[in-house]
mmCIF file of C-alpha atoms in Angstrom:
data_model
loop_
_atom_site.group_PDB
_atom_site.id
_atom_site.type_symbol
_atom_site.label_atom_id
_atom_site.label_comp_id
_atom_site.label_asym_id
_atom_site.label_seq_id
_atom_site.Cartn_x
_atom_site.Cartn_y
_atom_site.Cartn_z
ATOM 1 C CA MET Q 92 -72.310 -28.933 -61.544
ATOM 2 C CA PRO Q 93 -72.058 -32.699 -62.205
ATOM 3 C CA LEU Q 94 -73.992 -34.760 -59.662
ATOM 4 C CA ASP Q 95 -70.975 -36.883 -58.701
ATOM 5 C CA ILE Q 96 -69.028 -33.757 -57.721
ATOM 6 C CA LEU Q 97 -72.059 -32.349 -55.888
ATOM 7 C CA PHE Q 98 -72.504 -35.586 -53.939
ATOM 8 C CA GLU Q 99 -68.797 -35.567 -53.078
ATOM 9 C CA ILE Q 100 -69.216 -32.102 -51.570
ATOM 10 C CA LEU Q 101 -72.440 -33.013 -49.768
ATOM 11 C CA GLY Q 102 -70.736 -36.081 -48.348
ATOM 12 C CA GLN Q 103 -68.409 -33.834 -46.340
ATOM 13 C CA LEU Q 104 -71.264 -32.085 -44.516
ATOM 14 C CA ASN Q 105 -72.704 -33.032 -41.155
ATOM 15 C CA PRO Q 106 -76.432 -33.833 -40.788
ATOM 16 C CA LYS Q 107 -77.388 -30.411 -39.435
ATOM 17 C CA ASP Q 108 -75.683 -28.703 -42.378
ATOM 18 C CA LEU Q 109 -77.603 -30.946 -44.763
ATOM 19 C CA VAL Q 110 -80.888 -30.097 -43.041
ATOM 20 C CA ASN Q 111 -80.148 -26.372 -43.239
ATOM 21 C CA LEU Q 112 -79.052 -26.677 -46.877
ATOM 22 C CA SER Q 113 -82.276 -28.459 -47.798
ATOM 23 C CA ARG Q 114 -84.206 -25.409 -46.566
ATOM 24 C CA ILE Q 115 -82.324 -22.764 -48.551
ATOM 25 C CA ASN Q 116 -84.364 -22.976 -51.744
ATOM 26 C CA LYS Q 117 -86.425 -25.295 -53.907
ATOM 27 C CA LEU Q 118 -83.454 -26.540 -55.936
ATOM 28 C CA PHE Q 119 -81.470 -27.683 -52.899
ATOM 29 C CA ARG Q 120 -84.589 -29.161 -51.335
ATOM 30 C CA GLU Q 121 -85.433 -31.229 -54.403
ATOM 31 C CA THR Q 122 -81.813 -32.338 -54.723
ATOM 32 C CA LEU Q 123 -81.391 -33.386 -51.092
ATOM 33 C CA LEU Q 124 -84.794 -35.048 -50.863
ATOM 34 C CA ALA Q 125 -84.250 -37.120 -54.000
ATOM 35 C CA ARG Q 126 -83.958 -40.883 -53.549
ATOM 36 C CA ASN Q 127 -80.389 -41.035 -54.848
ATOM 37 C CA THR Q 128 -79.180 -38.830 -51.962
ATOM 38 C CA LYS Q 129 -80.209 -41.337 -49.305
ATOM 39 C CA THR Q 130 -76.606 -42.544 -48.973
ATOM 40 C CA VAL Q 131 -75.468 -38.956 -48.340
ATOM 41 C CA TRP Q 132 -77.807 -38.671 -45.337
ATOM 42 C CA LYS Q 133 -76.960 -42.174 -44.126
ATOM 43 C CA THR Q 134 -73.206 -41.529 -44.261
ATOM 44 C CA ALA Q 135 -73.596 -38.247 -42.381
ATOM 45 C CA ARG Q 136 -75.698 -39.944 -39.687
ATOM 46 C CA GLU Q 137 -73.263 -42.811 -39.243
ATOM 47 C CA ARG Q 138 -70.390 -40.370 -38.810
ATOM 48 C CA PHE Q 139 -72.100 -39.288 -35.570
ATOM 49 C CA HIS Q 140 -72.896 -42.892 -34.547
ATOM 50 C CA ALA Q 141 -76.579 -41.974 -34.569
ATOM 51 C CA PRO Q 142 -79.152 -44.799 -34.390
ATOM 52 C CA LYS Q 143 -80.958 -45.924 -37.516
ATOM 53 C CA PRO Q 144 -84.277 -44.260 -38.369
ATOM 54 C CA PRO Q 145 -87.188 -46.097 -36.738
ATOM 55 C CA ARG Q 146 -90.167 -47.278 -38.713
ATOM 56 C CA GLY Q 147 -92.075 -44.324 -40.135
ATOM 57 C CA PHE Q 148 -89.020 -42.057 -40.425
ATOM 58 C CA THR Q 149 -86.954 -41.339 -43.522
ATOM 59 C CA GLU Q 150 -83.254 -40.500 -43.215
ATOM 60 C CA VAL Q 151 -84.100 -36.843 -43.866
ATOM 61 C CA ARG Q 152 -86.870 -36.598 -41.284
ATOM 62 C CA TRP Q 153 -84.770 -38.498 -38.750
ATOM 63 C CA ALA Q 154 -81.781 -36.178 -39.294
ATOM 64 C CA ALA Q 155 -84.028 -33.159 -38.702
ATOM 65 C CA LEU Q 156 -85.247 -34.616 -35.404
ATOM 66 C CA LEU Q 157 -81.776 -35.614 -34.182
ATOM 67 C CA PHE Q 158 -79.700 -32.636 -35.257
ATOM 68 C CA ASP Q 159 -81.939 -29.609 -35.839
ATOM 69 C CA THR Q 160 -82.615 -27.619 -32.656
ATOM 70 C CA THR Q 161 -85.776 -25.895 -33.882
ATOM 71 C CA CYS Q 162 -89.138 -26.599 -32.272
ATOM 72 C CA GLN Q 163 -91.075 -28.745 -34.729
ATOM 73 C CA SER Q 164 -94.336 -27.138 -33.676
ATOM 74 C CA CYS Q 165 -93.761 -23.368 -33.493
ATOM 75 C CA GLY Q 166 -90.250 -22.852 -34.892
ATOM 76 C CA THR Q 167 -88.662 -21.611 -31.668
ATOM 77 C CA ALA Q 168 -84.872 -21.905 -31.829
ATOM 78 C CA CYS Q 169 -82.485 -23.605 -29.393
ATOM 79 C CA VAL Q 170 -84.693 -26.504 -28.298
ATOM 80 C CA HIS Q 171 -81.990 -28.921 -27.185
ATOM 81 C CA ASN Q 172 -84.010 -31.859 -25.859
ATOM 82 C CA VAL Q 173 -86.132 -34.402 -27.701
ATOM 83 C CA ASP Q 174 -89.127 -36.088 -26.118
ATOM 84 C CA TRP Q 175 -88.202 -39.604 -27.214
ATOM 85 C CA ASN Q 176 -91.555 -41.031 -26.117
ATOM 86 C CA LEU Q 177 -93.269 -38.802 -28.663
ATOM 87 C CA ARG Q 178 -90.216 -38.607 -30.968
ATOM 88 C CA LYS Q 179 -90.694 -34.873 -31.203
ATOM 89 C CA ARG Q 180 -88.471 -31.876 -30.527
ATOM 90 C CA VAL Q 181 -90.853 -29.302 -29.088
ATOM 91 C CA CYS Q 182 -90.489 -26.342 -26.745
ATOM 92 C CA LYS Q 183 -92.244 -25.963 -23.404
ATOM 93 C CA LYS Q 184 -94.729 -23.444 -24.812
ATOM 94 C CA SER Q 185 -95.781 -25.880 -27.535
ATOM 95 C CA LYS Q 186 -96.105 -28.678 -25.001
ATOM 96 C CA ASP Q 187 -98.323 -26.531 -22.825
ATOM 97 C CA SER Q 188 -100.646 -25.824 -25.749
ATOM 98 C CA SER Q 189 -100.586 -29.202 -27.524
ATOM 99 C CA LEU Q 190 -100.368 -31.938 -24.903
ATOM 100 C CA VAL Q 191 -103.642 -33.577 -23.928
ATOM 101 C CA GLU Q 192 -103.828 -35.352 -20.588
ATOM 102 C CA ALA Q 193 -105.603 -38.716 -20.674
ATOM 103 C CA PRO Q 194 -108.576 -37.696 -18.454
ATOM 104 C CA SER Q 195 -109.283 -34.746 -20.782
ATOM 105 C CA PHE Q 196 -109.510 -36.870 -23.924
ATOM 106 C CA GLU Q 197 -113.309 -37.225 -24.062
ATOM 107 C CA ASP Q 198 -113.854 -33.502 -23.528
ATOM 108 C CA LYS Q 199 -111.443 -32.449 -26.284
ATOM 109 C CA PHE Q 200 -112.223 -35.234 -28.743
ATOM 110 C CA PRO Q 201 -115.861 -36.212 -28.175
ATOM 111 C CA ASN Q 202 -116.154 -37.812 -31.629
ATOM 112 C CA TYR Q 203 -113.401 -40.354 -31.032
ATOM 113 C CA PRO Q 204 -113.748 -43.455 -28.851
ATOM 114 C CA ARG Q 205 -111.200 -43.824 -26.061
ATOM 115 C CA GLU Q 206 -109.814 -46.884 -27.833
ATOM 116 C CA VAL Q 207 -108.015 -44.489 -30.197
ATOM 117 C CA LEU Q 208 -105.492 -43.725 -27.432
ATOM 118 C CA ASP Q 209 -104.261 -47.342 -27.632
ATOM 119 C CA TYR Q 210 -102.688 -46.469 -30.981
ATOM 120 C CA VAL Q 211 -101.204 -43.061 -30.071
ATOM 121 C CA PRO Q 212 -97.734 -42.597 -28.481
ATOM 122 C CA SER Q 213 -97.782 -41.045 -25.025
ATOM 123 C CA THR Q 214 -95.379 -39.266 -22.698
ATOM 124 C CA ASN Q 215 -95.235 -38.457 -19.006
ATOM 125 C CA ASP Q 216 -92.994 -35.438 -19.576
ATOM 126 C CA SER Q 217 -95.193 -32.365 -19.808
ATOM 127 C CA GLY Q 218 -92.414 -29.986 -18.834
ATOM 128 C CA LYS Q 219 -94.122 -29.471 -15.469
ATOM 129 C CA ARG Q 220 -93.254 -31.009 -12.124
ATOM 130 C CA SER Q 221 -95.798 -33.382 -10.647
ATOM 131 C CA ARG Q 222 -95.789 -35.875 -7.782
ATOM 132 C CA ARG Q 223 -98.058 -38.286 -9.586
ATOM 133 C CA ARG Q 224 -97.487 -40.001 -12.896
ATOM 134 C CA ARG Q 225 -99.513 -38.334 -15.619
ATOM 135 C CA VAL Q 226 -99.980 -39.500 -19.196
ATOM 136 C CA PHE Q 227 -100.110 -37.046 -22.081
ATOM 137 C CA TYR Q 228 -100.732 -37.326 -25.823
ATOM 138 C CA TRP Q 229 -99.861 -34.926 -28.621
ATOM 139 C CA ASP Q 230 -103.083 -33.456 -29.995
ATOM 140 C CA GLY Q 231 -101.829 -33.622 -33.597
ATOM 141 C CA ASP Q 232 -101.117 -37.339 -33.173
ATOM 142 C CA ILE Q 233 -104.602 -37.900 -31.774
ATOM 143 C CA ARG Q 234 -106.182 -36.122 -34.735
ATOM 144 C CA LYS Q 235 -104.088 -38.029 -37.273
ATOM 145 C CA ILE Q 236 -104.586 -41.455 -35.713
ATOM 146 C CA GLY Q 237 -108.234 -40.695 -34.942
ATOM 147 C CA SER Q 238 -108.845 -39.839 -38.595
ATOM 148 C CA GLU Q 239 -107.185 -43.074 -39.706
ATOM 149 C CA TRP Q 240 -109.205 -45.042 -37.145
ATOM 150 C CA GLU Q 241 -112.460 -43.556 -38.455
ATOM 151 C CA HIS Q 242 -111.505 -44.422 -42.040
ATOM 152 C CA TYR Q 243 -110.669 -48.077 -41.371
ATOM 153 C CA GLN Q 244 -113.429 -48.587 -38.821
ATOM 154 C CA GLY Q 245 -115.985 -47.045 -41.189
ATOM 155 C CA ALA Q 246 -114.998 -49.370 -44.018
ATOM 156 C CA ALA Q 247 -115.139 -52.364 -41.673
ATOM 157 C CA SER Q 248 -118.582 -51.396 -40.318
ATOM 158 C CA GLU Q 249 -119.878 -51.259 -43.909
ATOM 159 C CA GLU Q 250 -118.576 -54.822 -44.312
ATOM 160 C CA ARG Q 251 -116.549 -54.014 -47.390
ATOM 161 C CA PRO Q 252 -114.502 -56.978 -48.679
ATOM 162 C CA GLY Q 253 -111.278 -57.322 -46.699
ATOM 163 C CA ALA Q 254 -111.969 -54.156 -44.712
ATOM 164 C CA GLN Q 255 -112.011 -55.879 -41.314
ATOM 165 C CA GLN Q 256 -108.680 -57.593 -42.024
ATOM 166 C CA THR Q 257 -107.210 -54.261 -43.110
ATOM 167 C CA PHE Q 258 -108.524 -52.625 -39.947
ATOM 168 C CA ASP Q 259 -107.040 -55.372 -37.765
ATOM 169 C CA ALA Q 260 -103.701 -55.086 -39.569
ATOM 170 C CA TRP Q 261 -103.706 -51.334 -39.005
ATOM 171 C CA LYS Q 262 -104.387 -51.816 -35.294
ATOM 172 C CA LYS Q 263 -101.470 -54.235 -34.989
ATOM 173 C CA TYR Q 264 -99.206 -51.892 -36.933
ATOM 174 C CA ARG Q 265 -100.095 -48.959 -34.702
ATOM 175 C CA LYS Q 266 -99.672 -50.963 -31.482
ATOM 176 C CA ASP Q 267 -96.243 -52.090 -32.686
ATOM 177 C CA ILE Q 268 -95.324 -48.445 -33.326
ATOM 178 C CA VAL Q 269 -96.455 -47.382 -29.852
ATOM 179 C CA ALA Q 270 -94.571 -50.281 -28.241
ATOM 180 C CA SER Q 271 -91.395 -49.450 -30.173
ATOM 181 C CA HIS Q 272 -91.489 -45.887 -28.834
ATOM 182 C CA GLY Q 273 -91.235 -47.184 -25.279
ATOM 183 C CA LYS Q 274 -88.565 -49.779 -26.058
ATOM 184 C CA THR Q 275 -86.174 -47.371 -27.776
ATOM 185 C CA VAL Q 276 -86.359 -44.395 -25.386
ATOM 186 C CA GLY Q 277 -83.374 -45.541 -23.314
ATOM 187 C CA ARG Q 278 -81.167 -46.136 -26.363
ATOM 188 C CA TYR Q 279 -81.976 -42.762 -27.898
ATOM 189 C CA GLU Q 280 -81.431 -40.949 -24.592
ATOM 190 C CA ARG Q 281 -77.996 -42.582 -24.196
ATOM 191 C CA TRP Q 282 -77.037 -41.465 -27.691
ATOM 192 C CA GLN Q 283 -78.205 -37.915 -26.942
ATOM 193 C CA ASP Q 284 -76.213 -37.876 -23.687
ATOM 194 C CA ASN Q 285 -73.132 -39.054 -25.570
ATOM 195 C CA GLN Q 286 -73.609 -36.242 -28.071
ATOM 196 C CA ILE Q 287 -73.761 -33.710 -25.237
ATOM 197 C CA ASP Q 288 -70.532 -35.126 -23.771
ATOM 198 C CA ARG Q 289 -68.884 -35.030 -27.189
ATOM 199 C CA LYS Q 290 -69.896 -31.415 -27.779
ATOM 200 C CA GLU Q 291 -68.607 -30.407 -24.348
ATOM 201 C CA ALA Q 292 -65.288 -32.127 -25.045
ATOM 202 C CA GLU Q 293 -65.048 -30.429 -28.436
ATOM 203 C CA PHE Q 294 -65.860 -27.092 -26.801
ATOM 204 C CA VAL Q 295 -63.082 -27.518 -24.234
ATOM 205 C CA GLU Q 296 -60.626 -28.577 -26.924
ATOM 206 C CA SER Q 297 -61.610 -25.607 -29.097
ATOM 207 C CA ARG Q 298 -61.037 -23.138 -26.204
ATOM 208 C CA GLU Q 299 -57.622 -24.657 -25.486
ATOM 209 C CA LYS Q 300 -56.597 -24.378 -29.143
ATOM 210 C CA ARG Q 301 -57.732 -20.754 -29.294
ATOM 211 C CA LEU Q 302 -55.838 -19.920 -26.090
ATOM 212 C CA ASN Q 303 -52.683 -21.627 -27.350
ATOM 213 C CA ALA Q 304 -52.941 -19.735 -30.628
ATOM 214 C CA PHE Q 305 -52.938 -16.419 -28.772
ATOM 215 C CA LYS Q 306 -50.127 -17.578 -26.469
ATOM 216 C CA SER Q 307 -47.942 -18.535 -29.413
ATOM 217 C CA ARG Q 308 -48.343 -15.102 -30.969
ATOM 218 C CA PHE Q 309 -47.509 -13.284 -27.749
ATOM 219 C CA MET Q 310 -44.487 -15.506 -27.081
ATOM 220 C CA GLU Q 311 -43.229 -14.676 -30.575
ATOM 221 C CA LEU Q 312 -43.345 -11.033 -29.472
ATOM 222 C CA GLY Q 313 -41.050 -11.885 -26.554
ATOM 223 C CA TYR Q 314 -43.502 -12.122 -23.683
ATOM 224 C CA ALA Q 315 -42.839 -14.723 -20.979
ATOM 225 C CA GLU Q 316 -45.224 -17.675 -20.789
ATOM 226 C CA GLU Q 317 -45.791 -17.175 -17.054
ATOM 227 C CA ASP Q 318 -46.986 -13.614 -17.650
ATOM 228 C CA ILE Q 319 -49.314 -14.752 -20.430
ATOM 229 C CA ASP Q 320 -50.746 -17.535 -18.249
ATOM 230 C CA SER Q 321 -51.371 -15.062 -15.436
ATOM 231 C CA ALA Q 322 -53.144 -12.639 -17.768
ATOM 232 C CA ILE Q 323 -55.404 -14.811 -19.949
ATOM 233 C CA ASP Q 324 -57.034 -18.229 -19.813
ATOM 234 C CA VAL Q 325 -59.882 -20.150 -21.470
ATOM 235 C CA THR Q 326 -62.479 -18.103 -19.569
ATOM 236 C CA SER Q 327 -61.203 -14.758 -20.891
ATOM 237 C CA GLU Q 328 -63.509 -12.733 -23.099
ATOM 238 C CA GLY Q 329 -62.353 -13.309 -26.668
ATOM 239 C CA ILE Q 330 -61.143 -16.835 -25.947
ATOM 240 C CA TYR Q 331 -64.201 -18.456 -24.390
ATOM 241 C CA THR Q 332 -66.149 -17.940 -27.608
ATOM 242 C CA GLY Q 333 -65.005 -18.170 -31.202
ATOM 243 C CA THR Q 334 -63.245 -20.639 -33.468
ATOM 244 C CA PRO Q 335 -59.862 -22.221 -32.683
ATOM 245 C CA ASN Q 336 -58.365 -20.458 -35.698
ATOM 246 C CA VAL Q 337 -57.055 -17.027 -34.690
ATOM 247 C CA THR Q 338 -57.101 -14.985 -37.872
ATOM 248 C CA THR Q 339 -55.354 -11.661 -38.371
ATOM 249 C CA ALA Q 340 -58.652 -9.861 -37.846
ATOM 250 C CA ILE Q 341 -59.270 -11.671 -34.534
ATOM 251 C CA TRP Q 342 -55.670 -11.046 -33.434
ATOM 252 C CA ASN Q 343 -55.943 -7.331 -34.165
ATOM 253 C CA LYS Q 344 -59.251 -7.132 -32.307
ATOM 254 C CA TYR Q 345 -58.164 -8.765 -29.054
ATOM 255 C CA ARG Q 346 -54.411 -8.095 -28.963
ATOM 256 C CA PRO Q 347 -54.660 -4.622 -27.342
ATOM 257 C CA GLN Q 348 -56.693 -5.771 -24.336
ATOM 258 C CA PHE Q 349 -54.733 -9.000 -23.875
ATOM 259 C CA GLU Q 350 -51.377 -7.268 -24.278
ATOM 260 C CA LEU Q 351 -52.284 -4.668 -21.664
ATOM 261 C CA GLU Q 352 -53.113 -7.410 -19.157
ATOM 262 C CA ILE Q 353 -49.919 -9.310 -19.961
ATOM 263 C CA GLN Q 354 -47.826 -6.173 -19.506
ATOM 264 C CA LYS Q 355 -49.502 -5.568 -16.138
ATOM 265 C CA GLU Q 356 -48.630 -9.106 -15.033
ATOM 266 C CA ARG Q 357 -45.068 -8.729 -16.288
ATOM 267 C CA ASN Q 358 -44.598 -5.444 -14.421
ATOM 268 C CA PHE Q 359 -46.083 -6.943 -11.270
ATOM 269 C CA ARG Q 360 -43.755 -9.960 -11.501
ATOM 270 C CA ARG Q 361 -40.701 -7.772 -12.010
ATOM 271 C CA ALA Q 362 -41.649 -5.539 -9.073
ATOM 272 C CA ARG Q 363 -42.095 -8.597 -6.887
ATOM 273 C CA GLU Q 364 -38.706 -9.932 -7.949
ATOM 274 C CA GLN Q 365 -37.101 -6.583 -7.110
ATOM 275 C CA GLN Q 366 -38.662 -6.665 -3.640
ATOM 276 C CA ASP Q 367 -37.463 -10.205 -3.021
ATOM 277 C CA ARG Q 368 -33.893 -9.570 -4.230
ATOM 278 C CA PRO Q 369 -32.534 -7.924 -0.990
ATOM 279 C CA ILE Q 370 -33.740 -10.908 1.022
ATOM 280 C CA PHE Q 371 -31.989 -13.322 -1.321
ATOM 281 C CA THR Q 372 -28.810 -11.191 -1.147
ATOM 282 C CA LEU Q 373 -28.903 -11.197 2.656
ATOM 283 C CA LEU Q 374 -29.381 -14.952 2.803
ATOM 284 C CA SER Q 375 -26.522 -15.424 0.365
ATOM 285 C CA SER Q 376 -24.173 -13.345 2.589
ATOM 286 C CA PHE Q 377 -24.821 -15.691 5.479
ATOM 287 C CA SER Q 378 -24.538 -18.895 3.475
ATOM 288 C CA GLY Q 379 -20.721 -18.859 3.409
ATOM 289 C CA PRO Q 380 -20.090 -18.478 7.171
ATOM 290 C CA PHE Q 381 -22.955 -20.870 7.943
ATOM 291 C CA LEU Q 382 -21.486 -23.611 5.782
ATOM 292 C CA THR Q 383 -18.007 -23.001 7.327
ATOM 293 C CA TRP Q 384 -19.483 -23.351 10.840
ATOM 294 C CA ARG Q 385 -21.321 -26.539 9.913
ATOM 295 C CA THR Q 386 -18.196 -28.193 8.594
ATOM 296 C CA SER Q 387 -15.911 -27.070 11.451
#
């Protein structure tokens, strides 16, 4: 397939679809991770009004964090919240096993000086309730930054040419990264909240469309709208879940149970009307004399 046609197709996908597609096989991965597909990822992100990737993130890695709901540590599905301080989507189990509280640093990493923590992002959200503010670090971040610190510090201690300047530049770079994590948390959380609101609105709209699709079909069969409304709504099984498009297969699956409920409501309404009819007839018989008396 020509690349221009492929890119046209990819340009219609949302970020999560692109992430999933990039994991299907080696060919798709190489295609979607190529430099010339950057605009595809950027366009998909902008369609959801997502913030730009921060320093250290590519469009692909950023899309995976924002739109994929898989735990980045253990692969657990349906992890809906991101820890924006750490910029990681991780489940509670992974947090329990991978977060290191500040007072435990020396015990777990005896070969690193405490200064290393100045260059590592931290969070106070361990997934556990606590009355006091506690600071946690991701152990993988500590190991990565600690290894970099040892490399640059080692070169500087050997007084290699330019090594101290490189070490100082690295420290500034890392402190800027840590500071940016704290500054952007609020903005990223607002975007995530807006996405939740949007999804809820889309869910409600989808249920309404599905309900209306069923109603239209039953009204074409001659059923009264009031009987349909009494029998089914957006919370009914078969309407609450599923796509707005009611195919023939879906119609054939749910019609029997819905139709039975509608017929019950219709029969109940007709029985009620029959019971009320004598009262209306009696009132009508008195209406003539009553009006005559009022006007006399």
